[in-house]
Amino acid sequence: MGLQEEIVPYVNGGGGGGPYNDKEEVEDTVMDVSAALGIGFPLQRKHVIVGYALTSKKIKSFLQPKLEGLARNKGILFVAIDQSRPLSDQGPFDIVLHKHLHTTLAFFFQDYRKTHPEVTVLDPPDAIQHLHNRQSMLQCVADMNLSTSYGKVDVPRQLVIKKDASSIPDAVTKAGLTLPLVAKPLVADGSAKSHELSLAYDQYSLRKLEPPLVLQEFINHGGVLFKVYIVGEAIKVVRRFSLPDVCKRELANNAGVCRFPRVSCAAASADDADLDPVIAGELFCSSMILLDDSSINKPCCVSDKSLLIYSNPDRASTATFA
Ligand SMILES: Nc1ncnc2c1ncn2[C@@H]1O[C@H](COP(=O)(O)OP(=O)(O)OP(=O)(O)O)[C@@H](O)[C@H]1O
Ligand SMILES: O=P(O)(O)O[C@H]1[C@H](O)[C@@H](O)[C@H](OP(=O)(O)O)[C@@H](OP(=O)(O)O)[C@H]1O
């Protein structure tokens, strides 16, 4: 059985509606990702050991039996890291994979990287610390100040409220933010709570929210967003349904703060949807799951945020990380 036959069932049939649609894309991506991780096919050695420190939720969604079986057939073994013990007492590992490390293991990681420079640690804790906070994670985008003839990359105007919800209405007025606002927990630690977002139609209802949080201006973007998955040179864009635009009439006829579900998850694929040509032609954007090649043994950053691009009157596109 070739690589494609082995991978496609997992990728598309894994129940999560994986991001790849056809065999060539799957094979190319696996090759690119493997190359980015320094894994050459056929494997130069007997096997590659990937140590993982993941939450049970992440193991359930990522490390599915089909992936483990496929990896094993290719000589890649996934081994759970005991998060209560030093990494140096475990292994040996060729690659270490983790997400949302708790402090003990983050401490072990720092020591381990010094004593095991030959091991590829994906997303070293100190390189992704700024991504656990919805204010600091967007700062790197704002600092890019990227604008070309094709358009510009931007972040929504936003306000961080660390405490005292009663101060929010005045703070919103002072900051000059325009309703509606998206309220997001400030901490982005992968917990269910960190994904509890709300849409606020009037600012006085904001008193009901629980700081620490970020308030972002809602960006109308045609109800479609795109997620870009990048590992090294491997790039994959998937189209997802998003929150619909909020028109002035809807704003006038609605009040309060409404919690909304995980709208742009894998099950909300819009890859095959017929989109308004104006939208499809001009929107091309996403929530970035970015593991750039600097993650491989270099200072790295991982961003996983909604990036909304929408056409504006002068026809140039504006990409807004949200
Ligand atoms: N400023 C904004 N303007 C318009 N829509 C937004 C904005 N911020 C977020 N959204 C909508 O809310 C969804 C979730 O936002 P975000 O990605 O910030 O939260 P999240 O919990 O990290 O989501 P996920 O983990 O599912 O990608 C986005 O996919 C988009 O549909
Ligand atoms: O399935 P896509 O569209 O790629 O969205 C992902 C989110 O962008 C990630 O933020 C979620 O991981 P965390 O819940 O650990 O942040 C991640 O949660 P998961 O790994 O439990 O599925 C996904 O929801």
Coordinates of C-alpha atoms and ligand atoms in Angstrom, one line a residue:
M1 CA 0.0 0.0 0.0
G2 CA 1.5 3.3 -1.1
L3 CA 1.8 6.4 1.1
Q4 CA -1.2 8.0 -0.3
E5 CA -3.5 5.1 0.3
E6 CA -2.2 4.9 3.9
I7 CA -2.6 8.5 4.7
V8 CA -5.8 9.6 2.9
P9 CA -8.2 7.5 5.0
Y10 CA -6.7 9.0 8.2
V11 CA -6.6 12.6 6.9
N12 CA -10.1 12.7 5.5
G13 CA -11.7 9.9 7.4
G14 CA -10.3 10.8 10.8
G15 CA -13.7 12.1 11.8
G16 CA -12.2 15.6 12.1
G17 CA -12.6 16.4 8.4
G18 CA -8.9 16.9 8.0
P19 CA -7.6 19.8 6.0
Y20 CA -6.5 17.8 2.9
N21 CA -8.7 16.9 0.0
D22 CA -6.8 14.8 -2.4
K23 CA -4.1 12.2 -2.3
E24 CA -1.4 14.3 -4.1
E25 CA -1.9 17.1 -1.6
V26 CA -1.6 14.7 1.3
E27 CA 1.5 13.0 0.0
D28 CA 3.2 16.3 -0.9
T29 CA 2.3 17.7 2.5
V30 CA 3.6 14.7 4.4
M31 CA 6.8 14.9 2.4
D32 CA 7.2 18.6 3.0
V33 CA 6.4 18.2 6.8
S34 CA 8.8 15.3 7.1
A35 CA 11.5 17.3 5.3
A36 CA 10.8 20.2 7.6
L37 CA 11.2 18.0 10.6
G38 CA 14.4 16.5 9.2
I39 CA 12.8 13.1 8.5
G40 CA 14.0 11.7 5.2
F41 CA 12.1 9.0 3.4
P42 CA 13.1 6.2 3.2
L43 CA 14.2 6.6 6.7
Q44 CA 18.0 6.6 7.1
R45 CA 17.7 4.8 10.4
K46 CA 15.5 2.1 11.9
H47 CA 13.0 4.6 13.3
V48 CA 12.3 8.1 14.4
I49 CA 11.0 8.6 18.0
V50 CA 8.6 11.5 18.6
G51 CA 8.1 12.2 22.2
Y52 CA 4.8 14.0 22.9
A53 CA 3.5 16.0 25.9
L54 CA -0.1 16.7 25.0
T55 CA -3.3 17.1 27.0
S56 CA -5.8 14.2 26.8
K57 CA -8.0 16.4 24.7
K58 CA -5.2 17.0 22.2
I59 CA -4.2 13.3 22.1
K60 CA -7.8 12.5 21.3
S61 CA -8.1 14.9 18.5
F62 CA -4.5 14.6 17.1
L63 CA -3.0 11.3 17.9
Q64 CA -5.6 9.1 16.4
P65 CA -4.9 5.3 16.0
K66 CA -4.9 5.7 12.2
L67 CA -2.1 8.3 12.4
E68 CA -0.1 6.2 14.9
G69 CA -0.5 3.2 12.6
L70 CA 0.5 5.1 9.5
A71 CA 3.5 6.6 11.3
R72 CA 4.6 3.2 12.6
N73 CA 4.5 1.8 9.1
K74 CA 6.9 4.5 8.2
G75 CA 9.2 3.9 11.1
I76 CA 8.0 6.9 13.1
L77 CA 7.1 6.0 16.7
F78 CA 5.0 8.3 19.0
V79 CA 6.0 7.9 22.7
A80 CA 4.2 9.7 25.5
I81 CA 6.4 11.8 27.8
D82 CA 5.8 11.4 31.5
Q83 CA 5.2 15.1 32.4
S84 CA 6.1 14.6 36.0
R85 CA 9.7 13.5 35.3
P86 CA 12.7 15.2 33.7
L87 CA 12.9 14.6 30.0
S88 CA 16.6 13.5 30.4
D89 CA 15.4 10.5 32.3
Q90 CA 13.2 9.5 29.4
G91 CA 13.7 8.8 25.7
P92 CA 15.8 8.8 23.7
F93 CA 13.8 11.1 21.4
D94 CA 14.5 12.5 17.9
I95 CA 11.7 15.0 18.0
V96 CA 9.7 16.4 20.9
L97 CA 6.1 17.7 20.3
H98 CA 4.0 19.5 22.9
K99 CA 1.3 22.0 23.4
H100 CA 0.4 24.2 26.4
L101 CA 3.1 23.0 28.7
H102 CA 2.5 23.4 32.4
T103 CA 5.4 25.1 34.2
T104 CA 7.1 22.0 35.6
L105 CA 7.5 20.5 32.2
A106 CA 8.5 23.8 30.6
F107 CA 11.3 23.9 33.2
F108 CA 12.4 20.4 32.2
F109 CA 12.3 21.4 28.6
Q110 CA 14.7 24.3 29.0
D111 CA 17.3 22.0 30.7
Y112 CA 16.7 19.2 28.2
R113 CA 17.3 21.5 25.2
K114 CA 20.7 22.5 26.6
T115 CA 21.8 18.9 27.2
H116 CA 20.2 17.5 24.0
P117 CA 20.8 20.0 21.1
E118 CA 20.5 17.1 18.6
V119 CA 16.8 16.7 19.5
T120 CA 14.3 18.8 17.5
V121 CA 12.0 20.5 20.1
L122 CA 9.0 21.9 18.2
D123 CA 7.7 25.2 19.5
P124 CA 10.2 25.6 22.4
P125 CA 8.3 27.0 25.3
D126 CA 10.3 30.3 25.5
A127 CA 9.6 30.9 21.8
I128 CA 5.8 30.6 22.0
Q129 CA 5.2 32.2 25.4
H130 CA 3.7 35.3 23.8
L131 CA 1.1 33.2 22.0
H132 CA -0.7 32.2 25.2
N133 CA -2.0 35.8 25.5
R134 CA -4.5 37.2 23.0
Q135 CA -2.9 40.6 23.2
S136 CA 0.8 39.7 22.9
M137 CA 0.1 37.1 20.1
L138 CA -1.3 39.8 17.8
Q139 CA 1.5 42.3 18.6
C140 CA 3.9 40.5 16.2
V141 CA 1.3 41.1 13.4
A142 CA 0.7 44.7 14.3
D143 CA 4.5 45.2 14.4
M144 CA 4.8 43.9 10.8
N145 CA 3.1 47.0 9.6
L146 CA 2.8 45.1 6.3
S147 CA 1.2 47.0 3.4
T148 CA 1.6 46.3 -0.4
S149 CA -0.3 47.1 -3.6
Y150 CA -2.3 43.9 -3.0
G151 CA -3.5 45.1 0.4
K152 CA -2.4 45.3 4.0
V153 CA -2.1 43.0 7.0
D154 CA -3.8 44.3 10.1
V155 CA -5.3 43.5 13.5
P156 CA -8.7 44.6 14.7
R157 CA -8.7 47.6 17.1
Q158 CA -8.9 46.1 20.5
L159 CA -8.8 46.8 24.2
V160 CA -7.5 44.6 27.0
I161 CA -9.5 44.6 30.2
K162 CA -7.6 42.9 33.0
K163 CA -10.1 43.5 35.9
D164 CA -13.1 45.5 37.0
A165 CA -15.8 44.7 34.5
S166 CA -17.8 47.8 35.6
S167 CA -15.1 50.0 34.0
I168 CA -15.6 48.4 30.5
P169 CA -18.3 50.8 29.1
D170 CA -16.2 53.9 29.9
A171 CA -13.0 52.2 28.7
V172 CA -14.7 51.3 25.3
T173 CA -15.9 54.9 24.9
K174 CA -12.4 56.2 25.8
A175 CA -10.8 53.8 23.3
G176 CA -13.3 54.8 20.6
L177 CA -14.1 51.2 19.7
T178 CA -17.0 50.6 17.3
L179 CA -19.7 48.1 18.2
P180 CA -20.3 45.2 17.8
L181 CA -17.3 43.9 19.7
V182 CA -16.0 40.4 20.0
A183 CA -15.1 39.5 23.6
K184 CA -12.4 36.9 24.0
P185 CA -10.6 35.5 27.1
L186 CA -7.2 37.1 27.3
V187 CA -5.5 33.8 28.1
A188 CA -5.2 31.4 25.1
D189 CA -4.2 28.2 26.8
G190 CA -6.2 25.7 24.8
S191 CA -8.7 25.2 27.6
A192 CA -12.4 25.1 26.7
K193 CA -12.8 28.4 28.6
S194 CA -10.1 30.0 26.4
H195 CA -12.4 29.4 23.4
E196 CA -15.5 31.0 25.0
L197 CA -16.2 34.0 22.8
S198 CA -19.1 36.4 22.8
L199 CA -20.5 39.1 20.6
A200 CA -21.5 42.4 22.3
Y201 CA -24.1 44.5 20.6
D202 CA -24.2 47.3 23.2
Q203 CA -21.4 48.4 25.5
Y204 CA -23.3 48.5 28.8
S205 CA -23.9 44.8 28.7
L206 CA -20.2 44.4 28.7
R207 CA -20.3 44.8 32.5
K208 CA -21.5 41.1 32.5
L209 CA -18.2 39.9 31.1
E210 CA -15.4 38.3 33.2
P211 CA -12.0 39.9 32.8
P212 CA -9.2 39.3 31.9
L213 CA -10.4 39.6 28.4
V214 CA -9.8 41.3 25.0
L215 CA -12.5 43.3 23.3
Q216 CA -12.0 43.4 19.5
E217 CA -14.0 45.4 16.9
F218 CA -16.0 43.0 14.8
I219 CA -14.7 42.9 11.2
N220 CA -17.3 42.1 8.5
H221 CA -15.6 39.6 6.3
G222 CA -18.4 37.9 4.3
G223 CA -18.9 35.0 6.7
V224 CA -15.9 33.1 5.4
L225 CA -12.4 32.8 6.8
F226 CA -9.5 30.7 5.8
K227 CA -7.1 28.8 8.0
V228 CA -3.5 28.4 6.9
Y229 CA -1.5 25.5 8.2
I230 CA 2.3 25.9 7.9
V231 CA 5.0 23.6 8.9
G232 CA 8.4 24.6 7.4
E233 CA 7.8 24.9 3.7
A234 CA 4.5 22.9 3.8
I235 CA 1.5 25.3 3.4
K236 CA -2.1 24.3 3.3
V237 CA -5.1 26.7 3.1
V238 CA -8.6 25.6 4.1
R239 CA -11.8 27.6 3.8
R240 CA -14.1 27.8 6.7
F241 CA -17.5 29.3 7.4
S242 CA -17.3 32.1 9.9
L243 CA -19.6 34.5 11.7
P244 CA -21.9 36.3 9.3
D245 CA -21.6 40.1 8.7
V246 CA -23.4 42.3 11.2
C247 CA -25.3 45.1 9.4
K248 CA -26.3 48.4 10.9
R249 CA -30.0 47.3 11.1
E250 CA -29.0 44.1 13.0
L251 CA -26.9 46.1 15.3
A252 CA -29.8 48.5 16.0
N253 CA -32.2 45.6 16.6
N254 CA -30.0 43.6 18.9
A255 CA -28.7 44.2 22.5
G256 CA -26.7 42.4 25.1
V257 CA -23.8 40.0 24.9
C258 CA -24.3 36.7 23.0
R259 CA -21.9 33.7 23.5
F260 CA -21.2 31.9 20.2
P261 CA -19.8 28.4 19.5
R262 CA -16.6 27.3 17.8
V263 CA -17.8 28.6 14.4
S264 CA -14.8 27.9 12.2
C265 CA -13.7 24.4 13.3
A266 CA -12.9 21.6 10.9
A267 CA -16.5 20.6 10.6
A268 CA -17.3 24.0 9.2
S269 CA -15.5 23.5 6.0
A270 CA -16.5 25.8 3.2
D271 CA -14.1 24.4 0.7
D272 CA -16.9 23.1 -1.5
A273 CA -19.3 25.9 -0.8
D274 CA -20.5 28.2 -3.6
L275 CA -19.4 31.6 -2.5
D276 CA -20.3 35.0 -3.7
P277 CA -17.6 35.7 -6.4
V278 CA -16.9 39.0 -4.8
I279 CA -16.1 37.2 -1.5
A280 CA -14.3 34.2 -2.9
G281 CA -12.3 36.3 -5.3
E282 CA -11.0 38.7 -2.7
L283 CA -10.9 36.8 0.4
F284 CA -8.1 34.5 1.1
C285 CA -7.3 34.4 4.6
S286 CA -7.3 32.6 7.8
S287 CA -6.6 31.5 11.3
M288 CA -2.9 30.7 11.1
I289 CA -1.6 27.5 12.6
L290 CA 1.9 28.7 12.0
L291 CA 4.9 26.5 12.7
D292 CA 7.4 28.3 10.7
D293 CA 10.7 26.8 9.8
S294 CA 12.3 28.7 12.6
S295 CA 10.6 26.2 14.9
I296 CA 13.1 23.6 13.8
N297 CA 15.9 24.2 16.2
K298 CA 15.7 28.0 15.9
P299 CA 13.8 30.7 17.8
C300 CA 10.3 30.2 16.7
C301 CA 6.8 31.4 16.9
V302 CA 3.5 29.6 16.4
S303 CA 0.4 31.6 15.7
D304 CA -3.1 30.2 15.8
K305 CA -5.4 33.1 15.3
S306 CA -8.3 34.0 13.0
L307 CA -7.0 36.1 10.1
L308 CA -9.9 37.8 8.3
I309 CA -9.3 39.3 4.9
Y310 CA -12.0 41.3 3.2
S311 CA -12.2 43.6 0.2
N312 CA -12.5 47.3 0.9
P313 CA -13.7 50.1 -1.4
D314 CA -10.4 50.7 -3.0
R315 CA -10.4 47.0 -4.1
A316 CA -7.2 46.2 -2.1
S317 CA -7.6 43.5 0.4
T318 CA -7.0 43.9 4.1
A319 CA -5.9 41.0 6.1
T320 CA -6.9 41.3 9.8
F321 CA -5.5 38.8 12.3
A322 CA -8.2 38.4 14.9
Ligands
LIG1 N1 -12.6 40.6 15.2 C1 -13.3 39.7 14.6 N2 -14.2 40.0 13.7 C2 -15.0 39.1 13.1 N3 -15.1 37.8 13.4 C3 -14.2 37.4 14.4 C4 -13.3 38.3 15.0 N4 -12.6 37.5 15.9 C5 -13.0 36.3 15.8 N5 -14.0 36.2 14.9 C6 -14.8 35.0 14.6 O1 -14.7 34.1 15.8 C7 -14.0 32.9 15.4 C8 -13.1 32.4 16.6 O2 -12.2 33.5 16.8 P1 -10.7 33.1 17.3 O3 -10.0 32.3 16.2 O4 -10.1 34.4 17.7 O5 -11.0 32.2 18.6 P2 -10.5 30.7 18.8 O6 -11.2 30.2 20.0 O7 -9.0 30.7 18.8 O8 -11.0 30.0 17.5 P3 -10.5 28.6 17.0 O9 -9.6 28.0 18.0 O10 -11.7 27.8 16.7 O11 -9.7 29.0 15.7 C9 -13.3 33.2 14.2 O12 -13.1 31.9 13.4 C10 -14.2 34.2 13.5 O13 -15.3 33.4 12.8
LIG2 O1 -9.4 22.3 14.0 P1 -8.9 23.7 13.6 O2 -9.8 24.4 12.6 O3 -7.5 23.6 13.1 O4 -9.0 24.5 15.0 C1 -8.1 24.2 16.0 C2 -7.9 25.5 16.8 O5 -7.4 26.5 15.9 C3 -6.9 25.3 17.9 O6 -6.8 26.5 18.7 C4 -7.4 24.2 18.8 O7 -6.4 23.9 19.7 P2 -6.5 24.4 21.3 O8 -7.9 24.1 21.8 O9 -5.4 23.6 22.0 O10 -6.1 25.9 21.2 C5 -7.7 22.9 18.1 O11 -8.3 22.1 19.1 P3 -8.2 20.5 18.9 O12 -6.7 20.3 18.6 O13 -8.6 20.0 20.2 O14 -9.1 20.2 17.8 C6 -8.6 23.1 16.9 O15 -9.9 23.5 17.4

